[in-house]
């Protein structure tokens, strides 16, 4: 400022005005606003607490109800609809394990293959590739019991005509979780930066060599996480299995070509019996299933955090 | 060097070197074909679903008039003569879904706003995985919880006497199924809405704060509307999941077709009818067998419409902010 003397009063006035305005804006909020804000924050906290309380109550209730039935008999004894004190989940657990093995065998190659096609090969401007994408997103949200109908009409009877055997259940579950695997694998593949692909192609590798030796190894942790989450979904799924044959009290160890039961279906069978002993058995089965699922999910989260690459 | 194109440059003395592949690379083509086949399998699955539903459904409508099916309210397949008014079980589905959504929408959205706008990073890092665990709990476990805890320990003691017919002494009711389903879909609403809210650029929030807005105003008047398409998508998707859920309603809501929205009545949903009827040795070609597919078609069309709305809404918010 060239002439501070003449400018000073005006500057001082302007500063004072600005200061007063700012103070008016920043002074304590009106009481009404404070009350409203606190109430709103309280309501939000209440919402989260109710969700968490629901989860905790579910776990605690299963443990309290199932505690009397918890013993190694649960794993070693076959189910029974007459003697609850001797009944267990042996054949159902074996059935679930075999179902899951089949799901993995089917879903990993097909799911990863579809993901590679959509991310690496498909021309996104073509309508059929966009249709495949929307189609997969929709399949991920189709009710599971509809897959049961599909399994009943196409796999158990109809074109494949396998009958009510374990493989039919396995295929039904595989189709159910396939969209989940494809979506997870696509995200993992998309996370690999393009520079890796371009470097590989520039060195003379073919497209498939690039995918096999560069893109796939880099995306394995993400794919594995997706597969584990999909498998844990398949493990807990009950409704479609009711339609494709897993309802009977199976007393022998199932093979892929025999009648079968599954852990969640057996839990359901016990849960619909009115006697307290069967209710306890159902709760104990739920504990068993939740422990396995929690272990699997924690492993998936650990895997994701341990091997997640930042490019 | 002249720009004469690939293969035209000759190194001194040697034969022309081409940058194209030496062979046709049939292996590469075959692999691409195989991968495409994997992608196409998903389309085949959808087609198979549609085909397997349509055949028996047409057979069903040869016996039962379409009008009687779509607009009848009596669902009594086991009576003589049977009545197949699908509204009798559509009402059951709506009943359960309605109470489930009334419970889950405020809780899910509240959790989403809390996680996205209020929670400190550390709190958020603990609560999000816990909600993911809730999302991973099998529905048969939630159904058991609804039937053996929510109904006898929460609803029956707290219900106001004879209100709407009274709750005490009822082994099944729509409200118990609804609350179980609500518990199942809270994580869906919370996580998709939270994603949408987190995608709202910080500049919008800072702009509002600079104008003197309070935290609550920022959350409700700025972030919420900006994330609206994602929030609506989460609600629509959650509704679709609620409509398609089987085990919870089978365990807690009963299997009595009932044309009502009253929460204390036992109801049968479309999914429960399919689950109860198609188990065991149901004879292929019987009217009961075909009715399962007709109900399945209604269920598939309903959820398909909701899924497509939800998918397009999610795409919209992704396009705007990401």
Coordinates of C-alpha atoms in Angstrom, one line a residue:
Chain A
X1 CA 0.0 0.0 0.0
X2 CA 1.4 3.3 -1.1
X3 CA -0.4 5.6 1.4
X4 CA -1.1 3.6 4.5
X5 CA -2.6 6.6 6.2
X6 CA -5.5 7.1 3.9
X7 CA -6.2 3.4 3.4
X8 CA -6.0 2.4 7.0
X9 CA -9.5 3.4 8.2
X10 CA -11.1 1.7 5.3
X11 CA -9.0 -1.5 5.7
X12 CA -9.7 -1.5 9.4
X13 CA -13.4 -1.1 8.7
X14 CA -13.4 -3.9 6.2
X15 CA -11.5 -6.2 8.5
X16 CA -13.8 -5.5 11.4
X17 CA -16.8 -6.2 9.2
X18 CA -15.3 -9.5 7.9
X19 CA -14.4 -10.4 11.5
X20 CA -17.9 -9.8 12.8
X21 CA -19.4 -11.8 10.0
X22 CA -17.1 -14.7 10.5
X23 CA -17.7 -14.7 14.3
X24 CA -21.4 -14.6 13.7
X25 CA -21.1 -17.7 11.5
X26 CA -18.7 -19.6 13.7
X27 CA -20.2 -18.8 17.1
X28 CA -21.9 -21.6 19.0
X29 CA -24.4 -23.4 16.8
X30 CA -28.0 -22.7 17.7
X31 CA -29.2 -25.0 20.4
X32 CA -31.8 -26.6 18.1
X33 CA -29.1 -27.6 15.6
X34 CA -27.0 -29.1 18.4
X35 CA -29.9 -31.2 19.7
X36 CA -30.9 -32.3 16.2
X37 CA -27.3 -33.3 15.3
X38 CA -26.8 -35.3 18.4
X39 CA -30.2 -37.0 18.0
X40 CA -29.4 -37.9 14.4
X41 CA -25.9 -39.3 15.3
X42 CA -27.6 -41.3 18.1
X43 CA -30.1 -42.8 15.7
X44 CA -27.4 -43.8 13.3
X45 CA -25.5 -45.4 16.2
X46 CA -28.7 -47.2 17.2
X47 CA -29.1 -48.6 13.7
X48 CA -25.6 -50.0 13.6
X49 CA -26.1 -51.4 17.2
X50 CA -29.3 -53.2 16.2
X51 CA -27.6 -54.9 13.2
X52 CA -24.6 -55.9 15.4
X53 CA -26.9 -57.0 18.2
X54 CA -28.8 -59.2 15.8
X55 CA -25.6 -61.0 14.8
X56 CA -24.4 -61.4 18.4
X57 CA -27.9 -62.7 19.5
X58 CA -27.9 -65.2 16.7
X59 CA -24.5 -66.6 17.6
X60 CA -25.1 -66.6 21.4
X61 CA -28.5 -68.3 21.0
X62 CA -27.1 -71.0 18.8
X63 CA -24.4 -71.7 21.4
X64 CA -26.8 -71.8 24.4
X65 CA -29.3 -74.0 22.6
X66 CA -26.7 -76.3 21.0
X67 CA -24.4 -76.7 24.0
X68 CA -26.1 -79.8 25.4
X69 CA -25.8 -81.6 22.1
X70 CA -22.1 -80.6 21.4
X71 CA -19.9 -83.7 21.5
X72 CA -17.8 -85.8 19.1
X73 CA -20.9 -87.9 18.5
X74 CA -22.1 -85.0 16.4
X75 CA -19.4 -85.7 13.8
X76 CA -19.1 -89.5 14.1
X77 CA -22.8 -90.6 14.3
X78 CA -25.2 -90.8 11.4
X79 CA -28.5 -88.9 11.6
X80 CA -31.6 -90.4 13.1
X81 CA -35.2 -89.3 13.2
X82 CA -36.1 -91.5 16.1
X83 CA -33.2 -91.4 18.6
X84 CA -32.0 -87.8 19.1
X85 CA -29.5 -88.8 21.8
X86 CA -27.6 -90.9 19.3
X87 CA -28.1 -88.8 16.2
X88 CA -25.3 -86.8 14.5
X89 CA -24.3 -85.3 11.2
X90 CA -21.7 -87.8 9.9
X91 CA -23.3 -88.6 6.6
X92 CA -24.4 -85.0 6.1
X93 CA -20.9 -83.6 6.7
X94 CA -19.4 -86.1 4.3
X95 CA -22.1 -85.2 1.8
X96 CA -21.4 -81.5 2.1
X97 CA -17.6 -82.1 1.7
X98 CA -18.2 -84.1 -1.5
X99 CA -20.6 -81.5 -2.8
X100 CA -18.1 -78.8 -2.2
X101 CA -15.3 -80.8 -3.9
X102 CA -17.5 -81.1 -7.0
X103 CA -18.3 -77.4 -6.9
X104 CA -14.6 -76.4 -6.8
X105 CA -13.7 -78.8 -9.7
X106 CA -16.4 -77.2 -11.9
X107 CA -16.4 -73.6 -10.9
X108 CA -12.7 -72.8 -10.8
X109 CA -11.8 -73.6 -14.5
X110 CA -15.2 -72.3 -15.9
X111 CA -15.4 -69.2 -13.7
X112 CA -11.8 -68.1 -14.3
X113 CA -12.1 -68.9 -18.0
X114 CA -15.2 -66.8 -18.4
X115 CA -13.5 -64.0 -16.4
X116 CA -10.4 -64.1 -18.6
X117 CA -12.6 -64.0 -21.7
X118 CA -14.6 -61.0 -20.6
X119 CA -11.6 -59.0 -19.3
X120 CA -8.9 -59.9 -21.9
X121 CA -10.5 -61.0 -25.1
X122 CA -14.1 -59.6 -25.3
X123 CA -14.7 -56.5 -27.3
X124 CA -16.9 -54.4 -25.0
X125 CA -18.5 -52.5 -27.8
X126 CA -20.2 -55.6 -29.1
X127 CA -23.7 -56.1 -27.9
X128 CA -23.3 -59.8 -27.2
X129 CA -20.4 -59.2 -24.8
X130 CA -22.4 -56.6 -22.9
X131 CA -25.3 -59.0 -22.8
X132 CA -23.1 -61.6 -21.2
X133 CA -22.1 -59.1 -18.6
X134 CA -25.6 -58.0 -17.6
X135 CA -26.7 -61.7 -17.8
X136 CA -24.0 -62.7 -15.2
X137 CA -25.0 -59.8 -12.9
X138 CA -28.6 -60.9 -13.1
X139 CA -27.7 -64.6 -12.5
X140 CA -25.9 -63.5 -9.3
X141 CA -29.3 -62.3 -8.0
X142 CA -31.6 -65.0 -9.2
X143 CA -33.3 -66.7 -6.2
X144 CA -31.5 -69.9 -5.2
X145 CA -34.6 -71.9 -5.3
X146 CA -34.9 -71.1 -9.0
X147 CA -31.6 -72.9 -9.4
X148 CA -33.2 -75.8 -7.6
X149 CA -36.0 -75.8 -10.3
X150 CA -33.3 -75.7 -13.0
X151 CA -31.5 -78.6 -11.3
X152 CA -34.7 -80.6 -11.0
X153 CA -35.8 -80.1 -14.6
X154 CA -32.4 -80.1 -16.4
X155 CA -29.9 -82.1 -14.3
X156 CA -31.9 -84.6 -12.2
X157 CA -34.4 -85.1 -15.0
X158 CA -34.6 -83.8 -18.5
X159 CA -31.5 -83.5 -20.7
X160 CA -28.9 -84.8 -18.2
X161 CA -31.2 -87.2 -16.4
X162 CA -28.7 -88.0 -13.6
X163 CA -31.4 -88.9 -11.0
X164 CA -31.3 -87.8 -7.3
X165 CA -27.5 -88.3 -6.8
X166 CA -24.8 -86.3 -5.2
X167 CA -23.3 -85.1 -8.5
X168 CA -26.6 -83.5 -9.5
X169 CA -26.6 -81.5 -6.3
X170 CA -23.0 -80.5 -6.9
X171 CA -23.7 -79.3 -10.4
X172 CA -26.7 -77.3 -9.2
X173 CA -24.7 -75.6 -6.5
X174 CA -21.9 -74.9 -9.0
X175 CA -24.2 -73.1 -11.4
X176 CA -25.5 -71.1 -8.4
X177 CA -22.1 -69.8 -7.3
X178 CA -20.6 -69.5 -10.8
X179 CA -21.6 -65.8 -11.2
X180 CA -20.0 -64.9 -7.9
X181 CA -16.7 -66.5 -9.0
X182 CA -16.8 -64.8 -12.4
X183 CA -17.4 -61.4 -10.8
X184 CA -14.6 -61.8 -8.3
X185 CA -12.1 -63.1 -10.8
X186 CA -12.9 -60.3 -13.2
X187 CA -12.2 -57.7 -10.5
X188 CA -8.9 -59.5 -9.7
X189 CA -7.9 -59.6 -13.4
X190 CA -8.9 -55.9 -13.9
X191 CA -6.6 -54.9 -11.0
X192 CA -3.5 -56.0 -12.9
X193 CA -2.1 -52.9 -14.6
X194 CA -1.9 -52.7 -18.4
X195 CA 1.8 -52.0 -18.4
X196 CA 2.4 -55.6 -17.4
X197 CA 0.5 -56.8 -20.4
X198 CA 2.2 -54.4 -22.8
X199 CA 5.6 -55.3 -21.4
X200 CA 5.0 -59.0 -22.0
X201 CA 3.5 -58.4 -25.5
X202 CA 6.4 -56.2 -26.4
X203 CA 8.8 -59.0 -25.6
X204 CA 7.1 -61.2 -28.2
X205 CA 4.8 -63.2 -26.0
X206 CA 1.5 -64.1 -27.5
X207 CA -1.8 -63.0 -25.9
X208 CA -2.4 -66.4 -24.2
X209 CA 1.3 -66.5 -23.0
X210 CA 0.8 -63.1 -21.5
X211 CA -2.4 -64.1 -19.8
X212 CA -1.0 -67.4 -18.5
X213 CA 2.4 -66.2 -17.3
X214 CA 1.7 -62.6 -16.3
X215 CA -1.9 -61.8 -15.7
X216 CA -3.1 -65.0 -14.0
X217 CA -0.2 -65.3 -11.5
X218 CA -0.7 -61.7 -10.4
X219 CA -4.4 -62.1 -9.9
X220 CA -4.4 -65.5 -8.1
X221 CA -4.9 -64.0 -4.5
X222 CA -8.0 -62.2 -5.6
X223 CA -9.4 -65.2 -7.5
X224 CA -8.7 -67.5 -4.5
X225 CA -10.6 -65.0 -2.2
X226 CA -13.5 -65.0 -4.5
X227 CA -13.5 -68.8 -4.8
X228 CA -13.4 -69.3 -1.0
X229 CA -16.3 -66.9 -0.5
X230 CA -18.3 -68.6 -3.3
X231 CA -17.6 -72.0 -1.7
X232 CA -18.7 -70.9 1.7
X233 CA -22.0 -69.6 0.1
X234 CA -22.4 -73.1 -1.5
X235 CA -21.7 -74.8 1.8
X236 CA -24.6 -72.9 3.5
X237 CA -27.1 -73.1 0.7
X238 CA -30.2 -75.2 1.5
X239 CA -33.1 -74.3 -0.7
X240 CA -31.9 -75.6 -4.1
X241 CA -30.8 -78.9 -2.5
X242 CA -34.3 -79.6 -1.2
X243 CA -35.4 -79.8 -4.9
X244 CA -32.6 -81.9 -6.2
X245 CA -32.8 -84.7 -3.7
X246 CA -30.9 -83.9 -0.5
X247 CA -33.8 -84.5 1.8
X248 CA -33.7 -88.1 3.1
X249 CA -32.2 -89.3 6.4
X250 CA -29.1 -90.9 4.8
X251 CA -27.6 -93.5 7.1
X252 CA -24.7 -94.6 4.9
X253 CA -21.6 -92.7 3.8
X254 CA -22.5 -91.1 0.4
X255 CA -20.6 -91.6 -2.8
X256 CA -20.8 -89.2 -5.8
X257 CA -23.4 -91.5 -7.4
X258 CA -25.5 -92.3 -4.3
X259 CA -28.3 -90.7 -2.4
X260 CA -27.0 -87.9 -0.2
X261 CA -27.7 -85.3 2.4
X262 CA -25.9 -82.1 3.2
X263 CA -25.1 -80.3 6.5
X264 CA -27.6 -77.4 6.1
X265 CA -30.4 -79.7 4.9
X266 CA -29.8 -82.0 7.9
X267 CA -30.0 -78.9 10.2
X268 CA -33.3 -78.0 8.5
X269 CA -34.6 -81.5 9.0
X270 CA -33.8 -81.4 12.7
X271 CA -35.1 -77.8 13.1
X272 CA -38.6 -78.7 11.9
X273 CA -39.0 -81.5 14.6
X274 CA -40.8 -80.1 17.6
X275 CA -38.9 -82.0 20.3
X276 CA -36.3 -80.1 22.3
X277 CA -33.6 -82.7 21.7
X278 CA -33.8 -82.2 17.9
X279 CA -33.9 -78.4 18.4
X280 CA -30.6 -78.8 20.3
X281 CA -29.2 -80.9 17.5
X282 CA -30.1 -78.3 15.0
X283 CA -28.4 -75.6 17.0
X284 CA -25.3 -77.7 17.4
X285 CA -25.2 -78.3 13.7
X286 CA -25.5 -74.6 13.1
X287 CA -22.5 -74.0 15.5
X288 CA -20.5 -76.6 13.5
X289 CA -21.4 -74.9 10.2
X290 CA -20.7 -71.4 11.4
X291 CA -17.3 -72.4 12.8
X292 CA -16.3 -73.9 9.4
X293 CA -17.7 -70.8 7.6
X294 CA -16.0 -68.3 9.9
X295 CA -12.7 -70.1 9.4
X296 CA -13.1 -70.1 5.7
X297 CA -14.1 -66.4 5.5
X298 CA -11.3 -65.3 7.9
X299 CA -8.8 -67.2 5.7
X300 CA -10.2 -65.4 2.6
X301 CA -9.8 -62.0 4.3
X302 CA -6.3 -62.9 5.5
X303 CA -5.4 -64.0 2.0
X304 CA -6.7 -60.8 0.5
X305 CA -4.7 -58.7 2.9
X306 CA -1.6 -60.8 2.8
X307 CA -1.2 -61.0 -0.9
X308 CA -2.9 -57.9 -2.1
X309 CA -0.5 -56.1 -4.5
X310 CA -0.3 -52.4 -4.8
X311 CA 0.9 -51.5 -8.3
Chain B
X1 CA 13.5 -45.0 -42.4
X2 CA 10.6 -44.9 -44.8
X3 CA 7.1 -45.5 -43.4
X4 CA 6.3 -48.2 -45.8
X5 CA 4.5 -50.5 -43.3
X6 CA 5.2 -53.8 -41.6
X7 CA 7.5 -56.2 -43.4
X8 CA 8.9 -53.7 -45.9
X9 CA 12.1 -52.8 -44.0
X10 CA 15.0 -54.9 -45.2
X11 CA 18.0 -55.3 -43.0
X12 CA 21.2 -55.2 -45.0
X13 CA 21.7 -58.5 -46.8
X14 CA 19.1 -60.5 -45.0
X15 CA 15.7 -61.7 -46.2
X16 CA 12.7 -59.5 -45.4
X17 CA 11.7 -59.8 -41.7
X18 CA 8.1 -59.6 -41.0
X19 CA 6.6 -58.6 -37.7
X20 CA 3.5 -60.7 -38.2
X21 CA 3.2 -64.1 -36.5
X22 CA 5.0 -66.9 -38.3
X23 CA 2.0 -69.2 -38.4
X24 CA -1.7 -68.9 -38.1
X25 CA -1.6 -69.8 -34.3
X26 CA -4.5 -72.1 -34.2
X27 CA -3.6 -72.9 -30.5
X28 CA -4.3 -69.3 -29.6
X29 CA -7.6 -69.3 -31.5
X30 CA -8.6 -72.5 -29.8
X31 CA -7.9 -71.1 -26.4
X32 CA -9.9 -68.0 -27.1
X33 CA -12.8 -70.2 -28.3
X34 CA -12.6 -72.2 -25.1
X35 CA -12.6 -69.1 -22.9
X36 CA -15.5 -67.7 -24.9
X37 CA -17.4 -70.9 -24.3
X38 CA -17.0 -70.5 -20.5
X39 CA -18.5 -67.0 -20.9
X40 CA -21.3 -68.2 -23.0
X41 CA -22.1 -70.9 -20.4
X42 CA -23.7 -68.2 -18.3
X43 CA -26.1 -67.3 -21.1
X44 CA -26.8 -71.0 -21.5
X45 CA -27.7 -71.2 -17.8
X46 CA -30.2 -68.4 -18.2
X47 CA -31.7 -70.0 -21.3
X48 CA -31.9 -73.3 -19.5
X49 CA -33.7 -71.7 -16.6
X50 CA -36.2 -70.1 -19.0
X51 CA -36.7 -73.3 -21.0
X52 CA -37.1 -75.4 -17.9
X53 CA -39.7 -73.0 -16.5
X54 CA -41.7 -72.4 -19.7
X55 CA -42.4 -76.0 -20.7
X56 CA -44.3 -77.2 -17.6
X57 CA -45.8 -73.8 -17.1
X58 CA -47.5 -74.0 -20.5
X59 CA -48.7 -77.5 -19.5
X60 CA -50.1 -76.1 -16.3
X61 CA -52.0 -73.4 -18.1
X62 CA -53.6 -76.1 -20.3
X63 CA -55.4 -77.3 -17.2
X64 CA -55.8 -74.1 -15.1
X65 CA -57.0 -71.0 -16.9
X66 CA -54.4 -68.1 -16.9
X67 CA -57.0 -65.7 -15.4
X68 CA -57.8 -68.0 -12.5
X69 CA -54.1 -68.4 -11.8
X70 CA -53.1 -64.7 -12.0
X71 CA -56.2 -63.2 -10.3
X72 CA -57.4 -65.9 -7.9
X73 CA -56.8 -65.4 -4.2
X74 CA -57.4 -69.0 -3.1
X75 CA -54.3 -71.2 -3.1
X76 CA -55.5 -74.7 -2.2
X77 CA -53.8 -77.3 -4.4
X78 CA -54.5 -80.2 -2.1
X79 CA -58.3 -79.6 -2.0
X80 CA -60.8 -81.4 -4.3
X81 CA -61.3 -79.6 -6.7
X82 CA -58.0 -77.7 -6.3
X83 CA -57.8 -73.9 -6.6
X84 CA -54.7 -72.3 -8.0
X85 CA -55.1 -68.5 -7.3
X86 CA -51.5 -67.4 -7.1
X87 CA -52.4 -64.2 -5.3
X88 CA -52.9 -66.3 -2.2
X89 CA -49.1 -67.0 -2.0
X90 CA -48.0 -63.8 -3.7
X91 CA -49.7 -62.0 -0.7
X92 CA -47.6 -64.2 1.6
X93 CA -44.4 -63.1 -0.2
X94 CA -45.5 -59.4 -0.1
X95 CA -46.4 -59.7 3.6
X96 CA -43.1 -61.1 4.6
X97 CA -41.1 -58.8 2.3
X98 CA -43.0 -55.7 3.5
X99 CA -42.1 -56.2 7.2
X100 CA -38.6 -57.3 6.3
X101 CA -38.0 -54.1 4.3
X102 CA -39.6 -51.9 7.0
X103 CA -37.1 -53.3 9.5
X104 CA -34.1 -53.4 7.2
X105 CA -34.3 -50.1 5.3
X106 CA -33.8 -47.7 8.2
X107 CA -31.2 -50.0 9.9
X108 CA -29.3 -50.6 6.7
X109 CA -29.4 -47.0 5.6
X110 CA -28.5 -45.7 9.1
X111 CA -25.6 -48.1 9.2
X112 CA -24.5 -46.9 5.7
X113 CA -24.6 -43.2 6.7
X114 CA -22.8 -43.9 9.9
X115 CA -20.0 -45.9 8.3
X116 CA -19.6 -43.5 5.4
X117 CA -20.0 -40.1 7.2
X118 CA -19.6 -40.5 10.9
X119 CA -17.4 -43.5 11.8
X120 CA -13.7 -43.0 12.4
X121 CA -11.5 -45.1 10.1
X122 CA -10.7 -47.6 12.8
X123 CA -14.3 -48.1 13.8
X124 CA -15.2 -48.5 10.2
X125 CA -12.5 -51.0 9.7
X126 CA -13.9 -53.2 12.5
X127 CA -17.6 -52.8 11.7
X128 CA -17.5 -53.5 8.0
X129 CA -16.0 -57.0 8.2
X130 CA -18.5 -57.8 11.0
X131 CA -21.4 -56.8 8.7
X132 CA -19.8 -59.0 6.0
X133 CA -19.9 -61.9 8.5
X134 CA -23.6 -61.3 8.9
X135 CA -24.0 -61.4 5.2
X136 CA -22.3 -64.7 5.1
X137 CA -24.5 -66.5 7.6
X138 CA -26.5 -69.3 6.0
X139 CA -30.2 -68.5 5.8
X140 CA -31.1 -71.8 7.5
X141 CA -29.3 -70.5 10.6
X142 CA -31.2 -67.2 10.4
X143 CA -34.5 -69.1 9.9
X144 CA -33.8 -71.2 13.0
X145 CA -33.0 -68.0 14.9
X146 CA -36.2 -66.3 13.7
X147 CA -38.3 -69.3 14.7
X148 CA -36.7 -70.2 18.0
X149 CA -35.7 -66.7 19.3
X150 CA -37.2 -63.7 17.5
X151 CA -40.7 -65.2 17.6
X152 CA -40.9 -66.6 21.2
X153 CA -38.5 -64.3 23.0
X154 CA -39.0 -60.9 21.3
X155 CA -42.3 -60.7 19.3
X156 CA -44.6 -62.6 21.7
X157 CA -43.6 -60.9 24.9
X158 CA -43.6 -57.4 23.4
X159 CA -46.7 -57.7 21.3
X160 CA -49.5 -55.4 22.6
X161 CA -52.1 -57.9 23.7
X162 CA -54.8 -58.7 21.2
X163 CA -53.7 -56.1 18.7
X164 CA -54.4 -57.4 15.1
X165 CA -55.5 -60.7 16.6
X166 CA -52.7 -61.2 19.1
X167 CA -49.3 -62.9 18.8
X168 CA -49.2 -65.3 21.8
X169 CA -49.4 -69.0 21.1
X170 CA -48.8 -68.8 17.4
X171 CA -46.1 -71.1 16.2
X172 CA -45.6 -69.3 12.9
X173 CA -46.2 -65.7 11.7
X174 CA -45.3 -63.4 8.9
X175 CA -43.6 -60.9 11.2
X176 CA -41.1 -63.4 12.5
X177 CA -40.2 -64.4 8.9
X178 CA -40.1 -60.7 8.0
X179 CA -37.7 -59.8 10.8
X180 CA -35.5 -62.8 9.9
X181 CA -35.4 -61.7 6.3
X182 CA -34.7 -58.1 7.5
X183 CA -31.7 -59.3 9.4
X184 CA -30.5 -61.1 6.2
X185 CA -30.8 -58.0 4.0
X186 CA -29.4 -55.3 6.3
X187 CA -25.8 -56.0 5.2
X188 CA -26.9 -55.9 1.5
X189 CA -28.5 -52.4 1.9
X190 CA -25.7 -51.2 4.2
X191 CA -22.8 -52.2 1.9
X192 CA -24.1 -51.1 -1.5
X193 CA -25.4 -47.8 -0.1
X194 CA -22.1 -47.2 1.7
X195 CA -20.3 -47.8 -1.5
X196 CA -22.5 -45.3 -3.3
X197 CA -22.0 -42.7 -0.5
X198 CA -18.3 -43.1 -0.4
X199 CA -18.2 -42.5 -4.1
X200 CA -19.6 -39.0 -3.6
X201 CA -16.7 -36.6 -4.2
X202 CA -15.4 -34.8 -1.1
X203 CA -15.6 -31.5 -2.9
X204 CA -19.4 -31.6 -2.5
X205 CA -19.1 -32.2 1.3
X206 CA -16.5 -29.4 1.7
X207 CA -18.6 -27.0 -0.4
X208 CA -21.5 -27.6 1.9
X209 CA -19.4 -27.2 5.1
X210 CA -18.0 -23.9 3.7
X211 CA -21.6 -22.6 3.4
X212 CA -22.1 -23.3 7.1
X213 CA -24.0 -26.6 6.8
X214 CA -24.0 -28.9 9.9
X215 CA -22.8 -32.5 9.7
X216 CA -26.3 -33.8 9.6
X217 CA -27.3 -31.4 6.8
X218 CA -24.3 -32.6 4.8
X219 CA -25.2 -36.2 5.3
X220 CA -28.9 -35.8 4.6
X221 CA -29.1 -33.0 2.1
X222 CA -25.9 -33.4 0.1
X223 CA -24.5 -37.0 0.3
X224 CA -27.8 -38.8 0.5
X225 CA -29.3 -37.2 -2.7
X226 CA -26.0 -37.4 -4.5
X227 CA -25.9 -41.2 -3.8
X228 CA -29.6 -41.7 -4.4
X229 CA -29.3 -44.0 -7.4
X230 CA -27.0 -46.4 -5.5
X231 CA -29.2 -46.3 -2.5
X232 CA -32.3 -47.1 -4.5
X233 CA -30.4 -49.9 -6.2
X234 CA -29.5 -51.4 -2.9
X235 CA -33.2 -51.3 -1.7
X236 CA -34.4 -52.8 -5.0
X237 CA -31.8 -55.6 -4.9
X238 CA -32.6 -56.3 -1.2
X239 CA -36.3 -56.5 -2.1
X240 CA -35.4 -59.0 -4.8
X241 CA -33.4 -61.1 -2.3
X242 CA -36.3 -60.9 0.2
X243 CA -38.8 -62.1 -2.4
X244 CA -36.5 -65.0 -3.4
X245 CA -35.6 -66.2 0.1
X246 CA -36.8 -69.7 1.0
X247 CA -35.4 -71.1 4.2
X248 CA -36.2 -68.3 6.6
X249 CA -39.9 -68.2 5.6
X250 CA -40.1 -72.0 5.6
X251 CA -38.9 -72.1 9.2
X252 CA -40.6 -69.1 10.7
X253 CA -43.5 -68.0 8.6
X254 CA -45.3 -71.3 8.2
X255 CA -47.0 -72.9 5.2
X256 CA -50.6 -71.8 5.3
X257 CA -51.6 -69.9 2.1
X258 CA -53.2 -66.7 3.5
X259 CA -54.4 -63.7 1.4
X260 CA -53.5 -61.1 4.0
X261 CA -50.8 -58.5 4.9
X262 CA -51.5 -59.0 8.6
X263 CA -48.1 -59.6 10.3
X264 CA -49.4 -62.0 13.0
X265 CA -50.9 -64.5 10.6
X266 CA -49.0 -67.6 9.3
X267 CA -48.5 -67.3 5.6
X268 CA -47.1 -69.3 2.7
X269 CA -44.8 -67.6 0.3
X270 CA -44.1 -68.5 -3.3
X271 CA -40.7 -69.9 -2.4
X272 CA -42.0 -71.8 0.6
X273 CA -44.6 -73.5 -1.7
X274 CA -41.9 -74.5 -4.1
X275 CA -39.7 -75.7 -1.3
X276 CA -42.4 -77.8 0.4
X277 CA -44.0 -79.2 -2.7
X278 CA -41.0 -80.1 -4.8
X279 CA -39.3 -82.2 -2.1
X280 CA -39.4 -85.9 -2.0
X281 CA -40.9 -88.0 -4.8
X282 CA -43.2 -85.6 -6.6
X283 CA -44.4 -87.3 -9.8
X284 CA -43.3 -85.7 -13.0
X285 CA -46.2 -84.5 -15.1
X286 CA -48.7 -84.2 -12.2
X287 CA -50.5 -80.9 -11.8
X288 CA -48.7 -80.3 -8.5
X289 CA -45.3 -80.7 -10.3
X290 CA -46.4 -78.3 -13.0
X291 CA -47.7 -75.8 -10.5
X292 CA -44.2 -75.5 -9.0
X293 CA -42.9 -74.3 -12.3
X294 CA -45.8 -71.9 -12.8
X295 CA -45.0 -70.3 -9.4
X296 CA -41.3 -70.4 -10.3
X297 CA -42.1 -68.4 -13.5
X298 CA -43.9 -65.7 -11.5
X299 CA -41.0 -65.6 -9.0
X300 CA -38.4 -65.5 -11.8
X301 CA -40.1 -62.7 -13.7
X302 CA -40.6 -60.6 -10.6
X303 CA -37.0 -60.9 -9.4
X304 CA -35.6 -60.4 -12.9
X305 CA -37.4 -57.1 -13.3
X306 CA -36.1 -55.9 -9.9
X307 CA -32.5 -57.1 -10.7
X308 CA -32.4 -55.3 -14.0
X309 CA -33.6 -52.0 -12.4
X310 CA -30.9 -52.4 -9.7
X311 CA -28.1 -53.2 -12.2
X312 CA -28.9 -50.2 -14.3
X313 CA -29.1 -47.9 -11.3
X314 CA -25.7 -49.1 -10.0
X315 CA -24.2 -48.5 -13.5
X316 CA -25.6 -45.0 -13.4
X317 CA -23.9 -43.9 -10.2
X318 CA -20.6 -45.6 -11.3
X319 CA -20.7 -43.5 -14.4
X320 CA -21.3 -40.3 -12.6
X321 CA -18.6 -40.5 -10.0
X322 CA -16.0 -43.0 -10.9

